[in-house]
mmCIF file of C-alpha atoms in Angstrom:
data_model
loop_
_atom_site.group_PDB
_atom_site.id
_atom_site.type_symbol
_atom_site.label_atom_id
_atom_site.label_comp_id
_atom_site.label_asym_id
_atom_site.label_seq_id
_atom_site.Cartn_x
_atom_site.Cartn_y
_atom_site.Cartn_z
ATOM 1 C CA UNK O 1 101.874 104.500 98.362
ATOM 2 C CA UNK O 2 98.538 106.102 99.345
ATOM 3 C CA UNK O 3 96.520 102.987 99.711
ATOM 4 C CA UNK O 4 95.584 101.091 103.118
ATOM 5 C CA UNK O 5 95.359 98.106 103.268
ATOM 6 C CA UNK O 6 92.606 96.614 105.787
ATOM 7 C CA UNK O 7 91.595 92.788 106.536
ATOM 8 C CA UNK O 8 89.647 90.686 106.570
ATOM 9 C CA UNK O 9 86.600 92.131 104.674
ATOM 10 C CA UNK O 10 84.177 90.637 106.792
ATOM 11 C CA UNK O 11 84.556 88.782 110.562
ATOM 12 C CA UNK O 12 81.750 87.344 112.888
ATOM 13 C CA UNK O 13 82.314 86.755 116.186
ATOM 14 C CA UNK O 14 80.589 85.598 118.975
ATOM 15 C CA UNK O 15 78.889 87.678 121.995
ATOM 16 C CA UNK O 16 81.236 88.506 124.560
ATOM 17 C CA UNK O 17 84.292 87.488 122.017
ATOM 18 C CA UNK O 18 87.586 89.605 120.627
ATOM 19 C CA UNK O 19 87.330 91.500 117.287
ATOM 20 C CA UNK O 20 90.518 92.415 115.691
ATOM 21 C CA UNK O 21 90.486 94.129 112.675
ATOM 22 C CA UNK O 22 93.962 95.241 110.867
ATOM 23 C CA UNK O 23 95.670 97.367 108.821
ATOM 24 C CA UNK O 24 98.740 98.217 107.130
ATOM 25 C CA UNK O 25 100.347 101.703 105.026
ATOM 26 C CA UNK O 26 103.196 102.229 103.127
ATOM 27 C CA UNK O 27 103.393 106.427 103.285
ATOM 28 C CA UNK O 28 105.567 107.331 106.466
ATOM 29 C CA UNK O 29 103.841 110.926 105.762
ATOM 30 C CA UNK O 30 100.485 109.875 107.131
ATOM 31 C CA UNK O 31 100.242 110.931 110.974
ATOM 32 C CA UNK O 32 96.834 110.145 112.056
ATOM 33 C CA UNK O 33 94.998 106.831 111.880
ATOM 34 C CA UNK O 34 91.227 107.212 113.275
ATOM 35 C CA UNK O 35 88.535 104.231 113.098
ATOM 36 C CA UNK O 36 85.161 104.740 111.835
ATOM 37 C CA UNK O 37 82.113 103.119 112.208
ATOM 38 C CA UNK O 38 79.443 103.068 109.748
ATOM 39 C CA UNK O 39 75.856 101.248 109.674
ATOM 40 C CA UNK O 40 73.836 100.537 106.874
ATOM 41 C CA UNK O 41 72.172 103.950 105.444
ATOM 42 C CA UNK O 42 74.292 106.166 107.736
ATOM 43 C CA UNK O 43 77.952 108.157 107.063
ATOM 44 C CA UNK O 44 81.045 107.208 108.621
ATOM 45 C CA UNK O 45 81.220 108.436 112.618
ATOM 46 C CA UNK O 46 84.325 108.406 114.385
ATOM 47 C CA UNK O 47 85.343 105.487 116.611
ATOM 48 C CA UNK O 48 88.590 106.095 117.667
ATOM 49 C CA UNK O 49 92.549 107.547 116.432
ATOM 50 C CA UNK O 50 95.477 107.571 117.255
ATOM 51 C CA UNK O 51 98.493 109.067 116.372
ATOM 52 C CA UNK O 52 102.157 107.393 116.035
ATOM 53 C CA UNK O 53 103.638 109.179 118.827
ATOM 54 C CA UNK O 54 102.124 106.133 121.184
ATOM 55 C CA UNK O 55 101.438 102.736 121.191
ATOM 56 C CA UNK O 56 97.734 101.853 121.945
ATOM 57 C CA UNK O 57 94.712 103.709 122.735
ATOM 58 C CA UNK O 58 92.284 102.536 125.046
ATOM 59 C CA UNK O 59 88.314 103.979 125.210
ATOM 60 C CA UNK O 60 85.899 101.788 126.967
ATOM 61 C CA UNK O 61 85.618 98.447 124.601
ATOM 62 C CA UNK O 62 88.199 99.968 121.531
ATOM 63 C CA UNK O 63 91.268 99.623 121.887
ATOM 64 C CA UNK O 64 93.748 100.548 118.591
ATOM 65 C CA UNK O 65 97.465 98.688 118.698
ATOM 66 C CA UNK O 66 99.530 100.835 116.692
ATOM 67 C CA UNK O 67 103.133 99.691 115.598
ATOM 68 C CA UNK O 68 105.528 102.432 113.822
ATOM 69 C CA UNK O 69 107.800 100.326 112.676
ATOM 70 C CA UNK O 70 105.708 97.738 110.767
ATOM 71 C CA UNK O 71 103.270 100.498 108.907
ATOM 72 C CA UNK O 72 100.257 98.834 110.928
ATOM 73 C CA UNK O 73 97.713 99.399 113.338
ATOM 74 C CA UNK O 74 94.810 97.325 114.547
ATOM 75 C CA UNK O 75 91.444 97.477 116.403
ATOM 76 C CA UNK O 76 90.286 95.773 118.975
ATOM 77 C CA UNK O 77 86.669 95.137 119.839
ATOM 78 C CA UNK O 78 86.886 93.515 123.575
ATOM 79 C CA UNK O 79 83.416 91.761 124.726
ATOM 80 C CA UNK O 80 81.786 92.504 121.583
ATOM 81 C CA UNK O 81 77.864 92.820 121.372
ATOM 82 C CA UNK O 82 75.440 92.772 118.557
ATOM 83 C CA UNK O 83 75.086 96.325 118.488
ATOM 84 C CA UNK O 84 78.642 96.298 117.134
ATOM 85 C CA UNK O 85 77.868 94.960 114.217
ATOM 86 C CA UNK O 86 78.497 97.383 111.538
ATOM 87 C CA UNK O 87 81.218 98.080 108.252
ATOM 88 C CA UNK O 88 84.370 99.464 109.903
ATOM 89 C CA UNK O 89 87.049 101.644 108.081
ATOM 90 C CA UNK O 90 90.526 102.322 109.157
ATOM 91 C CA UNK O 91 91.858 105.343 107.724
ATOM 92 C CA UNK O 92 95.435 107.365 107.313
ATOM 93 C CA UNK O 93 96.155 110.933 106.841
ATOM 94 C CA UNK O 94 98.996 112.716 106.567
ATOM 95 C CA UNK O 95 99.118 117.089 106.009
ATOM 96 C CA UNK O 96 97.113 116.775 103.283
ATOM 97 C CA UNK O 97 93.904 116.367 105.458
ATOM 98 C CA UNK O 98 92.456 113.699 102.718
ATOM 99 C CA UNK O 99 91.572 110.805 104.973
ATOM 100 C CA UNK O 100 92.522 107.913 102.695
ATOM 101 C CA UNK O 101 90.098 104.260 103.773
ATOM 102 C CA UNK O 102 90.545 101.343 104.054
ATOM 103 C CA UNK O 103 88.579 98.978 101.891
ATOM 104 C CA UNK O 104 86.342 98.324 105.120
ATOM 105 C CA UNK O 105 85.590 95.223 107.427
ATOM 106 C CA UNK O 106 81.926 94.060 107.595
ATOM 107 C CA UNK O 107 81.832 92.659 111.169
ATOM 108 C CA UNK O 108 78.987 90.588 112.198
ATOM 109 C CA UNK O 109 78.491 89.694 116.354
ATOM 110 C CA UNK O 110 76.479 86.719 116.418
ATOM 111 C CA UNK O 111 74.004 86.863 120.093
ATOM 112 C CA UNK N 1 75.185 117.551 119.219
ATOM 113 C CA UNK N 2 76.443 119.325 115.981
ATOM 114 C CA UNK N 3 75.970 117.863 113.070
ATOM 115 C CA UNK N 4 76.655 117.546 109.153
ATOM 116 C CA UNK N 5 73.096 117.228 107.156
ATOM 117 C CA UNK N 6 73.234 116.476 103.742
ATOM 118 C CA UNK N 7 70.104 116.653 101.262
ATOM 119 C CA UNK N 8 68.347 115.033 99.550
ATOM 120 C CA UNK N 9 68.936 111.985 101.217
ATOM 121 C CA UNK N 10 68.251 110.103 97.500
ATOM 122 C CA UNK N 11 68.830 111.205 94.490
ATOM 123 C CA UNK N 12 67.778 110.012 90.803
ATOM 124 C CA UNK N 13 68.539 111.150 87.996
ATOM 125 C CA UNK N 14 68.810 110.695 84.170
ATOM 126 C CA UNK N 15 72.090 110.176 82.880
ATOM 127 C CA UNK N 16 74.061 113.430 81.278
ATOM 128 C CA UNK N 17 72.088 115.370 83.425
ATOM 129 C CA UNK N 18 72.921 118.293 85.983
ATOM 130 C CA UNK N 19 72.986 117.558 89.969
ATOM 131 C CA UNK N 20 73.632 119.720 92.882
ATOM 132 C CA UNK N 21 74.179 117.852 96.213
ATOM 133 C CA UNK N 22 74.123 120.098 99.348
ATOM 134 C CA UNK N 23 75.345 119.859 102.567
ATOM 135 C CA UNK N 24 75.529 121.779 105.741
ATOM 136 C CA UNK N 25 78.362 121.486 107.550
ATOM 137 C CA UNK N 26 78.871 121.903 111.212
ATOM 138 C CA UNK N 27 78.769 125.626 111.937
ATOM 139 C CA UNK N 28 82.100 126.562 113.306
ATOM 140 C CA UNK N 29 83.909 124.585 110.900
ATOM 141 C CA UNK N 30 86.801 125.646 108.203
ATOM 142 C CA UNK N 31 87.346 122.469 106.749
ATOM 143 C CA UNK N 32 84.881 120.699 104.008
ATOM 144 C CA UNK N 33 85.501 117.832 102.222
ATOM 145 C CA UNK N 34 83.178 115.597 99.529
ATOM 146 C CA UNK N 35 83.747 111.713 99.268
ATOM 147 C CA UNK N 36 82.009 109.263 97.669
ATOM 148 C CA UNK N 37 81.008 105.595 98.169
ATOM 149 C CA UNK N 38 80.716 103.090 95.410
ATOM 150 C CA UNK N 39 77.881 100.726 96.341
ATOM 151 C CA UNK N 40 80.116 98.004 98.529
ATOM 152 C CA UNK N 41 83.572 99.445 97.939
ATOM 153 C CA UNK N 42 85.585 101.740 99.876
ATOM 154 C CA UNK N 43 85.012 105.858 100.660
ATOM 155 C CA UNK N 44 87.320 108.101 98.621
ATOM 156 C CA UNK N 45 88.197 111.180 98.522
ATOM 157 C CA UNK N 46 86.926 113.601 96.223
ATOM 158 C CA UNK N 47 87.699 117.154 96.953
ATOM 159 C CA UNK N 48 88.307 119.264 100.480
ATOM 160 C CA UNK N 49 87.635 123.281 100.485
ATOM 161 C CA UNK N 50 89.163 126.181 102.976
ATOM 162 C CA UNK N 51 88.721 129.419 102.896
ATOM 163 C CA UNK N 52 86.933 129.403 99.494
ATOM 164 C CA UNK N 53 88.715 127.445 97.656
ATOM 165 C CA UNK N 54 89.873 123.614 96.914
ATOM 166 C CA UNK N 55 92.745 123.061 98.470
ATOM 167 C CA UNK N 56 93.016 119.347 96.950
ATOM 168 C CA UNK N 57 91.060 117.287 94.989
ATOM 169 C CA UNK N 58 91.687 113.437 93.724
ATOM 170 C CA UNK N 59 91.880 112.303 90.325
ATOM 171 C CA UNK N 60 88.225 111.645 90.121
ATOM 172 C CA UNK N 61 87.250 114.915 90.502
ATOM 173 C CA UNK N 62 87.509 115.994 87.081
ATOM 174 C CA UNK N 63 86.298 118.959 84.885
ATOM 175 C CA UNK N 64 82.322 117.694 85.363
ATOM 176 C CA UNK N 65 82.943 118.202 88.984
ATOM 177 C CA UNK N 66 82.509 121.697 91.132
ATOM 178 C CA UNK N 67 82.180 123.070 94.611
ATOM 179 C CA UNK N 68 80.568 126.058 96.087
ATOM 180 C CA UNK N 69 80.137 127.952 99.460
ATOM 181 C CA UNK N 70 77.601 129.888 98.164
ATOM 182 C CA UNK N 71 76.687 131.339 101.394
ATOM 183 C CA UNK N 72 77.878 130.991 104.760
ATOM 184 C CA UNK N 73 76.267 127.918 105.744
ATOM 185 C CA UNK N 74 75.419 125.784 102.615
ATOM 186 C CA UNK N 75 78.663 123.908 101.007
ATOM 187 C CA UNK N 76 77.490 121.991 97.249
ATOM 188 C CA UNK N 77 79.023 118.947 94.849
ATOM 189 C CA UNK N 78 77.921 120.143 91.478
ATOM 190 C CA UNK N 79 78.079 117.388 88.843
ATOM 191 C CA UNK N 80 77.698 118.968 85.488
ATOM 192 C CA UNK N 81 76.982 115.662 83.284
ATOM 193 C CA UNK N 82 76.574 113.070 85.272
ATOM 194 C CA UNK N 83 77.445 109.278 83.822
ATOM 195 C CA UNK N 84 76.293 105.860 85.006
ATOM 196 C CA UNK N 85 79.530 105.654 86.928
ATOM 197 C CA UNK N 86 78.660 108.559 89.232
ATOM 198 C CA UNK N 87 75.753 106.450 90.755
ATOM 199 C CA UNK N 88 76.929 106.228 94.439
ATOM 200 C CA UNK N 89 76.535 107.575 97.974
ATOM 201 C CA UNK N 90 78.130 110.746 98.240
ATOM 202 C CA UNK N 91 79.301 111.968 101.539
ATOM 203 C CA UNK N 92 79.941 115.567 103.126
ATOM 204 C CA UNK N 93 82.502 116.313 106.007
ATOM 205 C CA UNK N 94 83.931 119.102 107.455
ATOM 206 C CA UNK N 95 86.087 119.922 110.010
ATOM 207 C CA UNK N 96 86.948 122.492 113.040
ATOM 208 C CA UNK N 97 90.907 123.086 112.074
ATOM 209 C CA UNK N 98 93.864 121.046 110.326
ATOM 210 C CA UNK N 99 95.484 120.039 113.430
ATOM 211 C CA UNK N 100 92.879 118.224 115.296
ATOM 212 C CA UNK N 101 91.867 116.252 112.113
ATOM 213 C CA UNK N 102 88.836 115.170 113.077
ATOM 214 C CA UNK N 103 86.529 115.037 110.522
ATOM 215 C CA UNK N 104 82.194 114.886 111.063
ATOM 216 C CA UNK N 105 80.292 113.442 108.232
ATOM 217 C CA UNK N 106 77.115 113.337 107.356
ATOM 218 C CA UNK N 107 74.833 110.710 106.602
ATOM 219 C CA UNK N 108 74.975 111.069 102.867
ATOM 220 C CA UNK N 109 73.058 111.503 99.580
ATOM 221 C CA UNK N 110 72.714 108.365 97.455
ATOM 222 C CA UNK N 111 72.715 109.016 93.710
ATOM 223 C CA UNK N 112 71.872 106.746 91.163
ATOM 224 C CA UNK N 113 72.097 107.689 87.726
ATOM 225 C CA UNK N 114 70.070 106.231 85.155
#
């Protein structure tokens, strides 16, 4: 009941195309979903996160689609550029403050 | 900007033998956590410390496993025997307060155990 669930492992896209990465929970506890974004040799930094008390979150390019009712939220790369390429993470926590991952998308933007 | 600085960056070591991994968390924090990243797999969580003590830890942190604030700045992942299995990039993160959740990490320390 603590896992997330995150698909597909890896994407590639094209320059200037959509990336949608998603994920799904099971524990109703968990109240905050944030993205991270990590590149080779370097630690997890925060995307983006959202909580369940709204639908979507917008910044610049990132834009998370969350849906309550289906345990799943997604992210959305708009125009995506080769400098996006990188392993992204969704991630859950609840008032335990453990963020639990997901297993972690490797996406690829091909120039 | 602020941020989390773990060291040493690599780590080797001979199996059954004693590490410390240190980190520095961001200043005004309260918050510190430990995870750990198996070479292609997901992060998981290991441990997470407030106000000197855990405050939860995951099933993989067992009895060969510690923490210590030993000062106010520095915040360590002691490994008392270490086994094959522990090779794997450790990460440090801390954070300002519960309810903004945010959590900084640094860029980690990658063990390998031989």
């Amino acid at each position: 009941q603590q896992q997330v669930k995150q698909s597909p492992q890896s994407l590639i896209v094209q320059k200037g195309g959509i990336s949608i990465i998603n994920c799904a929970y099971e524990n109703t506890a968990f109240d905050y979903f944030p993205w991270y974004q990590q590149f080779p040799g370097k630690g997890p930094a925060l995307l983006i996160a959202i909580r369940p008390d709204v639908s979507e979150k917008k910044e610049g390019r990132f834009t998370i689609s969350f849906n309550k009712s289906a345990k799943q939220f997604s992210l959305h790369i708009m125009d995506s550029q080769p400098g996006d390429s990188a392993t992204y993470f969704c991630a859950a926590q609840g008032g335990a403050q453990k963020l639990v991952f997901g297993q972690g998308t490797r996406l690829t933007i091909n120039p | 900007e602020p941020e989390v600085t773990q060291t040493p960056s690599h780590q080797v070591t001979q199996m059954g033998q004693e590490v410390i991994l240190r980190c520095v968390p961001i200043s005004n924090h309260l918050y510190f956590y430990w995870y750990r990243q198996i070479l292609g797999q997901k992060v998981e969580f290991l441990v997470s410390f407030y106000n000197n003590e855990i405050s939860e830890k995951s099933e993989i942190f067992d009895d060969q496993f510690s923490v210590e604030r030993p000062d106010g700045s520095n915040f360590t992942l002691k490994i008392r025997s270490t086994k094959l299995e522990d090779s794997a990039m450790y990460f440090c993160a801390s954070s300002t307060d519960r309810a903004k959740n945010i959590q900084y990490f640094g860029a980690g320390t990658r063990l390998s155990v031989l």
